[in-house]
mmCIF file of C-alpha atoms in Angstrom:
data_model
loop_
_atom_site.group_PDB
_atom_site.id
_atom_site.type_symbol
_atom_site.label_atom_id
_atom_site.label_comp_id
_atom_site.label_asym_id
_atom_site.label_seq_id
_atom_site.Cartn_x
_atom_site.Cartn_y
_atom_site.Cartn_z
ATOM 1 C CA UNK A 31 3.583 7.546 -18.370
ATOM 2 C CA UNK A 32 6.461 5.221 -18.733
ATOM 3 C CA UNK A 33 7.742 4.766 -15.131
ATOM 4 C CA UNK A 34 9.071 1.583 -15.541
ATOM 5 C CA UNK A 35 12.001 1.123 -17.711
ATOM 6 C CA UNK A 36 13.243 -2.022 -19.650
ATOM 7 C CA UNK A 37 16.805 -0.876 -19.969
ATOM 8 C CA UNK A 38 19.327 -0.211 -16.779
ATOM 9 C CA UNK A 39 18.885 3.244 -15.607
ATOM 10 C CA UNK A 40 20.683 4.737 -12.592
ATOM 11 C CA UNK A 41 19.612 3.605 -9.072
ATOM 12 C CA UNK A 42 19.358 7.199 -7.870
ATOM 13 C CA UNK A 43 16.078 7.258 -10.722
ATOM 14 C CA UNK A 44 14.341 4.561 -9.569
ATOM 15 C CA UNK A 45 14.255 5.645 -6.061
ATOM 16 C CA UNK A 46 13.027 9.133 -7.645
ATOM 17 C CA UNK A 47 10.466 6.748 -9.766
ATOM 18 C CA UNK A 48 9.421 4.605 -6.305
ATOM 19 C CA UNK A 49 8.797 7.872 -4.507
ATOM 20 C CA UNK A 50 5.694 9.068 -6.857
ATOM 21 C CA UNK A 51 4.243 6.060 -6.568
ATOM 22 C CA UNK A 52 4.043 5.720 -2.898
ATOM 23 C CA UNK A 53 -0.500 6.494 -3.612
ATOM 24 C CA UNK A 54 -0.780 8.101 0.537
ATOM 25 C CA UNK A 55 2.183 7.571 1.449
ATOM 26 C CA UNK A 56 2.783 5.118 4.830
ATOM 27 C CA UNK A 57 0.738 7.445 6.948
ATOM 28 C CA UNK A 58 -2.205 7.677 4.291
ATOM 29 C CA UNK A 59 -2.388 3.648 3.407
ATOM 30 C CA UNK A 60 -2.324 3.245 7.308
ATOM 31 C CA UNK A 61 -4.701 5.349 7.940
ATOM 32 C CA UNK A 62 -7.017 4.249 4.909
ATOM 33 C CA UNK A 63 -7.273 0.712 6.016
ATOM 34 C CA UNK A 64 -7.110 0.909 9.916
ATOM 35 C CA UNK A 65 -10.101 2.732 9.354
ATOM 36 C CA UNK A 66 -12.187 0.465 6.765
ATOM 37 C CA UNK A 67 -13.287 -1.034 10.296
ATOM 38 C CA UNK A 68 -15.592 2.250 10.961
ATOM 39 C CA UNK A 69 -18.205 1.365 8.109
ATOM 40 C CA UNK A 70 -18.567 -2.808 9.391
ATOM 41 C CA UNK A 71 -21.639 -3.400 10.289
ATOM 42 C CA UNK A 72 -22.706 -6.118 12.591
ATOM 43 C CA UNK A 73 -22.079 -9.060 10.385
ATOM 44 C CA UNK A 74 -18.487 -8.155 10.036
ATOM 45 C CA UNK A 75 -17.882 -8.245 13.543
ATOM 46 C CA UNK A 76 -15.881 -10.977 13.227
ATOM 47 C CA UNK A 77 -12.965 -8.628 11.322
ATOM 48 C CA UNK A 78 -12.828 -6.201 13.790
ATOM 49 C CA UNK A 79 -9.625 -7.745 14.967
ATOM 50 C CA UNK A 80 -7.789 -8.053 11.761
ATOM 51 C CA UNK A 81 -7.758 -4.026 11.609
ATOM 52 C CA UNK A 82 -4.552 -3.359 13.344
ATOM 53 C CA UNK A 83 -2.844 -6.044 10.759
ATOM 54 C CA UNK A 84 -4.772 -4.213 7.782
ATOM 55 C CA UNK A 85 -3.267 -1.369 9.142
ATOM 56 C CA UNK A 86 0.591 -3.011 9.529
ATOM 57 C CA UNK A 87 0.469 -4.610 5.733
ATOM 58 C CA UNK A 88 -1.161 -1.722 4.561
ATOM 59 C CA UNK A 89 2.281 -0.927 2.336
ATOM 60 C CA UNK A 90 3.268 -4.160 1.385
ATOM 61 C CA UNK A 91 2.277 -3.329 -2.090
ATOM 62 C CA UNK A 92 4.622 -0.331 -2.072
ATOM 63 C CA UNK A 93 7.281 -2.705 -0.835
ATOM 64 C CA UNK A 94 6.951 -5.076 -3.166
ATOM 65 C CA UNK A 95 8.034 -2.606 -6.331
ATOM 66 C CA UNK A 96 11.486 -2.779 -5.111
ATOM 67 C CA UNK A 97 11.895 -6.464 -6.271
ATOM 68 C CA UNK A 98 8.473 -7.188 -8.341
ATOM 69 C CA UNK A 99 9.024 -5.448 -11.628
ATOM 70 C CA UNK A 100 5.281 -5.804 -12.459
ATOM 71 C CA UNK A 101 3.858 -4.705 -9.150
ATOM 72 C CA UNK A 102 4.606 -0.347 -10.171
ATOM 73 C CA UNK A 103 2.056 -0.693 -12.759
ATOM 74 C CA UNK A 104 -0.684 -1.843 -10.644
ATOM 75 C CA UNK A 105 -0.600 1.266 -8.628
ATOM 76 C CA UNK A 106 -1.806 3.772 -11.183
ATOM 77 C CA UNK A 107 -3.523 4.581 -13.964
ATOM 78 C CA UNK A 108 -2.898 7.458 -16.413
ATOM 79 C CA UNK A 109 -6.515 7.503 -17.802
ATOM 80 C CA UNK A 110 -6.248 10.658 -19.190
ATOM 81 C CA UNK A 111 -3.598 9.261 -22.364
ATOM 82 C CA UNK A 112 -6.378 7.122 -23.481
ATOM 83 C CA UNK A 113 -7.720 8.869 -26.063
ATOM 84 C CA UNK A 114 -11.242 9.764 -26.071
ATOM 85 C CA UNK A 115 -11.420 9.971 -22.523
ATOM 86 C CA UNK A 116 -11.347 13.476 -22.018
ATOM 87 C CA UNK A 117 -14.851 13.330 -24.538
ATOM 88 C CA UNK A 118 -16.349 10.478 -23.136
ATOM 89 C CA UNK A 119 -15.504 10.258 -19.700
ATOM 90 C CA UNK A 120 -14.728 6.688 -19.467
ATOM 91 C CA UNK A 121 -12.309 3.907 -21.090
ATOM 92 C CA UNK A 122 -13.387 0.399 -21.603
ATOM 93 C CA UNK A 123 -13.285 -1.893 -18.679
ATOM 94 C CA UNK A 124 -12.347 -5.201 -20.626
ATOM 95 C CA UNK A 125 -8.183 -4.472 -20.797
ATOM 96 C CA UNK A 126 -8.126 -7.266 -23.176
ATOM 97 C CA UNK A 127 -10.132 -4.762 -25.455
ATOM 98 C CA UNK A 128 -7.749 -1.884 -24.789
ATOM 99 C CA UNK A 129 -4.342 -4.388 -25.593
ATOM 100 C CA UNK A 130 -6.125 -5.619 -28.576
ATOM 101 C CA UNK A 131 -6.237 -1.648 -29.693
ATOM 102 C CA UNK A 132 -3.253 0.188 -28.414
ATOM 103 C CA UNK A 133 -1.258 -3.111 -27.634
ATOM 104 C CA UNK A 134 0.330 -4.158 -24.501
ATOM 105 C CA UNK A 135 3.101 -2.009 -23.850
ATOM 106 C CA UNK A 136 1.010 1.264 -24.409
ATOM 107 C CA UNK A 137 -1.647 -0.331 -21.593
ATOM 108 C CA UNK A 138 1.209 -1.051 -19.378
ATOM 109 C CA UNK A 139 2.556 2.183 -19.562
ATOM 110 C CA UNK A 140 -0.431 3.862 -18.366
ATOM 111 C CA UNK A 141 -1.048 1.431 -15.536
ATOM 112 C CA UNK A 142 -3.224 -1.268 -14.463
ATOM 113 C CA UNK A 143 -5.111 -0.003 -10.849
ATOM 114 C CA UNK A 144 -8.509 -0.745 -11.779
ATOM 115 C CA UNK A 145 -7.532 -4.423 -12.969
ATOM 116 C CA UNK A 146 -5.040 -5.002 -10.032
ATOM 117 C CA UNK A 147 -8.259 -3.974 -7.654
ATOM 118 C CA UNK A 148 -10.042 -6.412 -9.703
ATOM 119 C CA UNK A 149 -7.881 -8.939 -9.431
ATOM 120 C CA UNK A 150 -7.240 -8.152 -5.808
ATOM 121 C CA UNK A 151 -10.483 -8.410 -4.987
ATOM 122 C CA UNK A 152 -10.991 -11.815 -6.202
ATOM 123 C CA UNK A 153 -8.282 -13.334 -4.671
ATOM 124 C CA UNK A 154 -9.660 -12.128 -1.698
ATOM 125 C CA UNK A 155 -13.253 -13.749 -2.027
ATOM 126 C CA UNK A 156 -11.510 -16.709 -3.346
ATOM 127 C CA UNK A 157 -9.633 -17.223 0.610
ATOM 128 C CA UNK A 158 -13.421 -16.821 1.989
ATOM 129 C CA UNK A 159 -14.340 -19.802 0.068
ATOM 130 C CA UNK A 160 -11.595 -22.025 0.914
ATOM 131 C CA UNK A 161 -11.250 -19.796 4.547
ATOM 132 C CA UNK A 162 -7.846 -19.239 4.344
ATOM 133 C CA UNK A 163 -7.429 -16.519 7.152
ATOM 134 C CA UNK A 164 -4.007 -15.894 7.178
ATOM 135 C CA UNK A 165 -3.733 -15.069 3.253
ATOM 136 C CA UNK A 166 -7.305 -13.524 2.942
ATOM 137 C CA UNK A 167 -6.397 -11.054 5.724
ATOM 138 C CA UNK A 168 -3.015 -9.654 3.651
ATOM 139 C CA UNK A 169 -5.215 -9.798 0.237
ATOM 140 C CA UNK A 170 -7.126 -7.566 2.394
ATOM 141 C CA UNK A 171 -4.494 -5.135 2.935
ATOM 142 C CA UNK A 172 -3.358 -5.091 -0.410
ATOM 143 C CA UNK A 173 -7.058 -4.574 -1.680
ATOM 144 C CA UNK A 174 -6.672 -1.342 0.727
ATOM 145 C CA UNK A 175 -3.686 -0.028 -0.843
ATOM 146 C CA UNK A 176 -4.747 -0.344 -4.410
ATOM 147 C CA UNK A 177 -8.528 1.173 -3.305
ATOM 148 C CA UNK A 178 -6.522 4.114 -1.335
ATOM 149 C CA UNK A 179 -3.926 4.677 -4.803
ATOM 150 C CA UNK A 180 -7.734 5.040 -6.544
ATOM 151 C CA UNK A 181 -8.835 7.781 -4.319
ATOM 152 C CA UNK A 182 -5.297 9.527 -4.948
ATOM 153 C CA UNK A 183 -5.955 11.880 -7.595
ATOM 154 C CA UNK A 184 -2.198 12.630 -9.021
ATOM 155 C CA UNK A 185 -2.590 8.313 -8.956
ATOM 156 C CA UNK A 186 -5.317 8.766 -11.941
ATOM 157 C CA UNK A 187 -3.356 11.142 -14.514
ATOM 158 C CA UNK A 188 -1.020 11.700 -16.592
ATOM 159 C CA UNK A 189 -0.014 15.007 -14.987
ATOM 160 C CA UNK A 190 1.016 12.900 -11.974
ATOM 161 C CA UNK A 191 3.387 15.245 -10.409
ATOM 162 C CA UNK A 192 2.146 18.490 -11.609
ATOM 163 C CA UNK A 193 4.650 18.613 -14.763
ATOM 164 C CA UNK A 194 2.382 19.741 -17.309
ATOM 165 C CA UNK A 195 0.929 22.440 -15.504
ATOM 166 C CA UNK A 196 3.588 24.098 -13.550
ATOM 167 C CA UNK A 197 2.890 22.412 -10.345
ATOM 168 C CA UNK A 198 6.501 20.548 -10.327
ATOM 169 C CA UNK A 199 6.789 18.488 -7.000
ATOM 170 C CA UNK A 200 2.763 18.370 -5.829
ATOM 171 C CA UNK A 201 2.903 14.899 -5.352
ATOM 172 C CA UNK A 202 5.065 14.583 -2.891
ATOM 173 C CA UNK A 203 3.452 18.047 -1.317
ATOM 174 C CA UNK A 204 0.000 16.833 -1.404
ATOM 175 C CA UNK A 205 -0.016 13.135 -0.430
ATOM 176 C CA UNK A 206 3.307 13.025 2.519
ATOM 177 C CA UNK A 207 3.512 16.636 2.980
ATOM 178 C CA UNK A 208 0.592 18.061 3.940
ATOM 179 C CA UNK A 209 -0.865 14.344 4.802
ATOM 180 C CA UNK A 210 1.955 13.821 7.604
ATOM 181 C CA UNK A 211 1.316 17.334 8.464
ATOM 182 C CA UNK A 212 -1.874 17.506 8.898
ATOM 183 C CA UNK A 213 -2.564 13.559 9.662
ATOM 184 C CA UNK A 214 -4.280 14.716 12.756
ATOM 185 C CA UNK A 215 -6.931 16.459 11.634
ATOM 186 C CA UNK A 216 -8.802 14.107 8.597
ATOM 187 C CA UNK A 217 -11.060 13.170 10.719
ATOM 188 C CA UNK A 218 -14.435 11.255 9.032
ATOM 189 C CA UNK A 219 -17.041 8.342 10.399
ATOM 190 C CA UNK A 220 -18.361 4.787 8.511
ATOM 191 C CA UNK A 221 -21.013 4.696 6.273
ATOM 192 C CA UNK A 222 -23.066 1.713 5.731
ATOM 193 C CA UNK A 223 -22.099 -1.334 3.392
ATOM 194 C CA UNK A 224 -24.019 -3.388 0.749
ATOM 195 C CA UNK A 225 -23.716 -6.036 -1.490
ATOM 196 C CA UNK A 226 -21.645 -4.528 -4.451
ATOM 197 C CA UNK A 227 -23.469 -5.614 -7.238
ATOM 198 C CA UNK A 228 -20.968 -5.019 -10.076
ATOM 199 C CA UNK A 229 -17.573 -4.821 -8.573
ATOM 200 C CA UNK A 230 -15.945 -3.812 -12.403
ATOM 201 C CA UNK A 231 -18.263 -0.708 -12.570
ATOM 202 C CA UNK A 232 -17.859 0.554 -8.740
ATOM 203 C CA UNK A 233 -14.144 0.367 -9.052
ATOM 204 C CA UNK A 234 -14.178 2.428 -12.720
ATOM 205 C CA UNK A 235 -16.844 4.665 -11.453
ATOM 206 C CA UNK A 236 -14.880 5.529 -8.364
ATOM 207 C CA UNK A 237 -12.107 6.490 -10.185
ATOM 208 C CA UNK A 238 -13.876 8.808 -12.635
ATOM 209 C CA UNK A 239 -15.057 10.510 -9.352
ATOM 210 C CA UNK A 240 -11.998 10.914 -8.399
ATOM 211 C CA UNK A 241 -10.314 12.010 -11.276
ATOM 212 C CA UNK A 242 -12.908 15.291 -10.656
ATOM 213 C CA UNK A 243 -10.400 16.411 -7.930
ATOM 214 C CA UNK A 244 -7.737 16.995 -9.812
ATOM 215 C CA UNK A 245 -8.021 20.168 -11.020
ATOM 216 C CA UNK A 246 -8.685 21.646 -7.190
ATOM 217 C CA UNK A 247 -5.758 20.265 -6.207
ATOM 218 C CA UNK A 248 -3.665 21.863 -9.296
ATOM 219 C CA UNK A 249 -5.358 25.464 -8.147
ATOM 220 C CA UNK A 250 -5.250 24.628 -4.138
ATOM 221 C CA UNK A 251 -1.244 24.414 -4.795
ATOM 222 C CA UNK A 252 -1.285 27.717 -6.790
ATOM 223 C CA UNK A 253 -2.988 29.652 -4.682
ATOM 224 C CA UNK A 254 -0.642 28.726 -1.785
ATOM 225 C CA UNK A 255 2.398 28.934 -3.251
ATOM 226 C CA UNK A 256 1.658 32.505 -4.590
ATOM 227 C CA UNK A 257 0.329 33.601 -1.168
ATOM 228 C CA UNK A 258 3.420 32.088 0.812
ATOM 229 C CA UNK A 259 5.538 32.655 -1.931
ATOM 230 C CA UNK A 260 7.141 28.809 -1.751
ATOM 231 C CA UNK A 261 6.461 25.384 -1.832
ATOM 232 C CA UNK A 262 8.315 23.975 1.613
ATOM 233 C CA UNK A 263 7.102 26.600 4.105
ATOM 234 C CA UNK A 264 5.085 25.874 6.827
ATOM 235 C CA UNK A 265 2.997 28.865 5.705
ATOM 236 C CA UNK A 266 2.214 26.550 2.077
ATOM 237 C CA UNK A 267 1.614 24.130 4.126
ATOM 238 C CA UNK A 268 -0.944 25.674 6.061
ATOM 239 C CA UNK A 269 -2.922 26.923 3.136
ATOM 240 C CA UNK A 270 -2.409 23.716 1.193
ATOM 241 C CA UNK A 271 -4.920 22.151 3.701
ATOM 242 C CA UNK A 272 -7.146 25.000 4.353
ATOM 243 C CA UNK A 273 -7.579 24.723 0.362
ATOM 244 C CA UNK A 274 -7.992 21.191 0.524
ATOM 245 C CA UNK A 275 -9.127 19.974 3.729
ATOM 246 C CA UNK A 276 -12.846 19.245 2.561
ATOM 247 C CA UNK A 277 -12.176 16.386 -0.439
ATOM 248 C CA UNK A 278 -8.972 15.392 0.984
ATOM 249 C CA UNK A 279 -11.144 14.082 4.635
ATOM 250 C CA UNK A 280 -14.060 13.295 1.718
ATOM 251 C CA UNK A 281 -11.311 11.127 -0.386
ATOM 252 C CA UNK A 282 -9.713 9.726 2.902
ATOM 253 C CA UNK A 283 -13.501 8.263 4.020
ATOM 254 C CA UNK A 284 -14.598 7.422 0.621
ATOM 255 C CA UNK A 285 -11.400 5.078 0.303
ATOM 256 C CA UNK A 286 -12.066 3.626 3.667
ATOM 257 C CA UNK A 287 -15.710 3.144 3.292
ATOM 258 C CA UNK A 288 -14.741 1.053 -0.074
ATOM 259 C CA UNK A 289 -12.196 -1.022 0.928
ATOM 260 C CA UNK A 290 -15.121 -1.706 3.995
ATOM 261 C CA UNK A 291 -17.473 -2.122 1.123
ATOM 262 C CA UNK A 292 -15.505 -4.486 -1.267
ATOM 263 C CA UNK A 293 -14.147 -6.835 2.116
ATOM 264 C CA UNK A 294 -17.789 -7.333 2.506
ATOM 265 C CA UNK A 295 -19.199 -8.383 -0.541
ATOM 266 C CA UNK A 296 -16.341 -10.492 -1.249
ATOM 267 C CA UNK A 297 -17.209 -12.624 2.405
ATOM 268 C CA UNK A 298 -20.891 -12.380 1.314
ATOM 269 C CA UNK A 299 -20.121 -13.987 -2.023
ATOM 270 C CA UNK A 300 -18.586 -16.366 -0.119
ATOM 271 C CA UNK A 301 -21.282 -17.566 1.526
ATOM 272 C CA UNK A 302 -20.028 -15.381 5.039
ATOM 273 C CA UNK A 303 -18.000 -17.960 6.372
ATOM 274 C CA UNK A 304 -17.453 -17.290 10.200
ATOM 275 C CA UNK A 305 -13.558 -17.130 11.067
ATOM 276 C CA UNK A 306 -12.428 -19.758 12.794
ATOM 277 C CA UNK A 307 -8.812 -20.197 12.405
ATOM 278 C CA UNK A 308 -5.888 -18.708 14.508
ATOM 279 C CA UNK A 309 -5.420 -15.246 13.178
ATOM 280 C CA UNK A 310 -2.935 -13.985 11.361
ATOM 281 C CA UNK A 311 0.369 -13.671 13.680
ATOM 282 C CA UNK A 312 1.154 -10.499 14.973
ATOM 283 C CA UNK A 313 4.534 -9.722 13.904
ATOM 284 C CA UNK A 314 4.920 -6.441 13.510
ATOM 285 C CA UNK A 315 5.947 -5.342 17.016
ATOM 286 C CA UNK A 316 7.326 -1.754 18.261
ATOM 287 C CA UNK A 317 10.640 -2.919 19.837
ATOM 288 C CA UNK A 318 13.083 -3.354 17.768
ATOM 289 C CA UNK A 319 16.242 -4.900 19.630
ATOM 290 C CA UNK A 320 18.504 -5.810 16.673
ATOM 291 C CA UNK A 321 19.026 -4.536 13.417
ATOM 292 C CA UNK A 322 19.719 -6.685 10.076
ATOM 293 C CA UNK A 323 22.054 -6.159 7.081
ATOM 294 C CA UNK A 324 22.069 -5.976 4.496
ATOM 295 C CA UNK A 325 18.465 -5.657 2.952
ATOM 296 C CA UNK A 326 17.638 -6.619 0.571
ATOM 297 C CA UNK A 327 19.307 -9.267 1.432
ATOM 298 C CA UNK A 328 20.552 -12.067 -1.192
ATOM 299 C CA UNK A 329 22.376 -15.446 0.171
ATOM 300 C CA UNK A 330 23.654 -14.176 3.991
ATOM 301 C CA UNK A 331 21.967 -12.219 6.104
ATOM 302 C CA UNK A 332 24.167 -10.359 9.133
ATOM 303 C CA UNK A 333 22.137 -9.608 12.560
ATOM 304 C CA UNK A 334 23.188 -6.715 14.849
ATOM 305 C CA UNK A 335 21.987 -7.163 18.288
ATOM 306 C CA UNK A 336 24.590 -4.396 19.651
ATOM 307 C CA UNK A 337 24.861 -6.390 22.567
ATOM 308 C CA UNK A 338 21.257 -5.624 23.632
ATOM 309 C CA UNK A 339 20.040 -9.461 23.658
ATOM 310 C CA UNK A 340 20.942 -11.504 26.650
ATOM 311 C CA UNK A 341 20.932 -15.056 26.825
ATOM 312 C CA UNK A 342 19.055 -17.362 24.403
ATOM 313 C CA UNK A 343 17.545 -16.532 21.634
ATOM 314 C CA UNK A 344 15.672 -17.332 18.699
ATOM 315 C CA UNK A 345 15.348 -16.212 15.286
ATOM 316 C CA UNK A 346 12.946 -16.965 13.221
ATOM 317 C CA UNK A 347 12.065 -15.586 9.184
ATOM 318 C CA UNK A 348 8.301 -15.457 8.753
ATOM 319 C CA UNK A 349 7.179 -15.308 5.173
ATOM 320 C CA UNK A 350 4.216 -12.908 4.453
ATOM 321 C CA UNK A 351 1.513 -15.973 4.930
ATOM 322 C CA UNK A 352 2.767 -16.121 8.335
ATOM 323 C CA UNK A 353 4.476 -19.552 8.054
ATOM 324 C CA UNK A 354 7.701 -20.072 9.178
ATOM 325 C CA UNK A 355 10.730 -20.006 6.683
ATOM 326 C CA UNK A 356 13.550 -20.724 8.899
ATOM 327 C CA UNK A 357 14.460 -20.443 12.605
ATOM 328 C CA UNK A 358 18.045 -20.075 14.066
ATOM 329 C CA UNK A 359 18.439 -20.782 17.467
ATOM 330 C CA UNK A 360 21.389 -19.192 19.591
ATOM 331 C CA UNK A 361 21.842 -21.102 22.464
ATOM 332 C CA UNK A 362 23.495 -19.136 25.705
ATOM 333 C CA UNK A 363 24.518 -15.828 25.337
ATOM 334 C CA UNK A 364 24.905 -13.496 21.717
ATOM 335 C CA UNK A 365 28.606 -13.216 21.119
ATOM 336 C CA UNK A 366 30.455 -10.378 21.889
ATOM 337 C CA UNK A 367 30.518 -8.945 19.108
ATOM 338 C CA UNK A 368 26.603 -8.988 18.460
ATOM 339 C CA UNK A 369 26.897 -10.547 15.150
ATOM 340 C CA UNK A 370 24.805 -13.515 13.858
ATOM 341 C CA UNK A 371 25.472 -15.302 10.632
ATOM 342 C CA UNK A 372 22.497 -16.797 9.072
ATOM 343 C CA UNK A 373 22.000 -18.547 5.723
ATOM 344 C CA UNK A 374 18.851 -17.515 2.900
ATOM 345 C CA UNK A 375 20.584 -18.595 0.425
ATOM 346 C CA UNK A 376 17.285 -21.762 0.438
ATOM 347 C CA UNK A 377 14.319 -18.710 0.492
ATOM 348 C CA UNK A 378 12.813 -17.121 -2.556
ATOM 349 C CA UNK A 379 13.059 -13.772 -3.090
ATOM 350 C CA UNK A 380 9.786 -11.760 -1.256
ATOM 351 C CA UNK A 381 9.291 -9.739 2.258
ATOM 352 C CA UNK A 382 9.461 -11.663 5.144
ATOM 353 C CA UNK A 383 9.675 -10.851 8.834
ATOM 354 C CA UNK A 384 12.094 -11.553 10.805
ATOM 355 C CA UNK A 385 11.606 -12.285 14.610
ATOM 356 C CA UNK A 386 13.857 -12.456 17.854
ATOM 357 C CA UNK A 387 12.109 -14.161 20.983
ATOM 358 C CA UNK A 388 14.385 -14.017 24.187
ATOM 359 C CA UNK A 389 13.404 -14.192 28.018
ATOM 360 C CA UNK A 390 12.671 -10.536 27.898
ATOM 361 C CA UNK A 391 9.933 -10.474 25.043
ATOM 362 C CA UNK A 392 9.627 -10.236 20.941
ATOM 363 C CA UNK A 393 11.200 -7.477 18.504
ATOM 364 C CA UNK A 394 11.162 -7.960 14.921
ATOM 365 C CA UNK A 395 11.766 -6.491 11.256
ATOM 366 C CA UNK A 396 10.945 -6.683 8.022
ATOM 367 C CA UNK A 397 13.171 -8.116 5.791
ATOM 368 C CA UNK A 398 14.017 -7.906 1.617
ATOM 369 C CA UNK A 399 15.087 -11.083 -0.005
ATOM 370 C CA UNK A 400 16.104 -10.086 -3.388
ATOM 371 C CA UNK A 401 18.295 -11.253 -6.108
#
């Protein structure tokens, strides 16, 4: 599926583009990695408190395809344009193999999520070893999002939205939808975790499950768009879930249990180092006192307090390993028109956070740098 285009299309089409490839959606990814922490077992005790921040980064991948041209193609895989895979039921795992016979470009186009997991995944065990908290705990989130994209069935085909078999628009349906709809109600436990022995093979063969669901979903949106006679009702909505319910809470555990699964072999291979580092700082807060423009942002950056900020403050830009990238300080009281000017012109081009700390508390936001 070529998603990703080389020459200048209109902005309007990339958001389209950006919008199928959101895997869960926020609320899915959230709720995919906040809940890895059900299947730890006593060993992992120690990561029991990075599960909110799994939770808070658990989109950063998502976020990242607005600047990172090669991030979309990590995020799915159209296995079923490989040919012979309909026959065999499996594509080689060695993507070298697969460039050397249908060449780069065709293996781009089809996506990379079992070698981004891969990949992902090593990264990961590779903090443990040098105990790098701060960056092993957002590998870990990312590791989440690309395991939760792999439990996504429209993620694993070419038929991605439903346009080859009359189901126009199930994406979106299925995986926001019906998943903000009826967030409430996937409901599942842990399982216990062991040693993966052969991470390559338990991220292919998890996939090939997967792709199994595919076809209920196809008939689970017939059946209740017939019945309710549209796709936006409540009524669809309703019987969307009722249809579904079952492997939706079964791919919703099974993608929490794995990312539980994978964290754990990669600290055993490790050698299960114990933490001891400051965590990972907590800047993702509720409040939200000030607003910034524009973002993306490019060389200035514009901060709107609307006058809600009194006295001192300071702001500071976090970069995602949590290490300060610049701090302004405004000394007495915001001006009156609430604006503050301050320079990125210096900072790459990433997501950072930015923070204000006055007498009264935190707020922050995420901020774009692109250019």
């Amino acid at each position: 599926m070529k998603r990703y285009f080389s020459s200048l299309i209109a902005y309007t089409t990339l958001i389209l583009f950006a919008q199928l490839l959101m895997g869960w959606g926020y609320t899915g990814h959230y709720k995919i990695n906040f809940n890895a922490q059900l299947s730890y077992n006593q060993s992992m005790v120690q990561f029991y408190d990075w599960s909110q921040q799994l939770a808070n980064h658990a989109s950063d991948a998502d976020e990242r395809k607005s600047w990172d041209p090669d991030e979309g193609p990590k995020h799915y895989i159209d296995i079923d344009n490989y040919p012979g895979f309909i026959e065999n039921g499996n594509i080689s795992q060695n993507i070298s193999d697969l460039i050397a016979t249908y060449g780069w470009s065709f293996v781009e186009d089809q996506g990379i999520l079992p070698w981004a997991t891969k990949t992902t995944f090593d990264s990961l065990q590779s903090c443990f070893e040098r105990q790098d908290w701060d960056k092993a705990l957002l590998f870990a989130a990312d590791l989440g999002h690309y395991v939760a994209d792999g439990h996504m069935p429209l993620h694993i085909t070419r038929n991605y939205n439903g346009q080859y078999t009359g189901n126009d628009g199930i994406h979106s349906r299925y995986e926001s939808g019906m998943v903000n709809a009826y967030n409430s109600n996937i409901l599942y436990s842990g399982m216990p975790v062991v040693v993966i022995p052969d991470v390559p093979d338990y991220i292919f063969n998890y996939i090939y499950q997967n792709y199994t669901f595919i076809d209920p979903l196809l008939a689970a949106d017939d059946y209740a768009s017939d019945i309710a006679g549209s796709t936006s009702s409540d009524y669809y909505y309703e019987l969307l879930w009722q249809e579904t319910a079952e492997f939706t809470n079964e791919l919703f555990q099974q993608a929490s249990h794995r990312l539980a699964e994978l964290i754990f072999t990669a600290w055993v291979n490790a050698g299960s180092p114990q933490i001891n580092a400051t965590y990972y700082p907590d800047l993702l807060l509720e409040k939200e006192h000030f607003r910034c423009f524009p973002n993306p942002a490019s060389e200035t950056l514009t901060v709107d307090v609307h006058n809600s900020l009194k006295g001192p403050a300071i702001f500071t830009i976090y970069d995602r390993s949590g290490l300060v990238a610049n701090r302004f300080e405004k000394v007495g009281s915001i001006s009156d028109d609430g604006f503050l000017q301050m320079d990125i012109s210096a900072l790459p081009q990433g997501l950072y956070f930015i923070v204000c700390e006055t007498n009264s508390g935190k707020s922050s936001r995420k901020l774009m740098i692109s250019r």
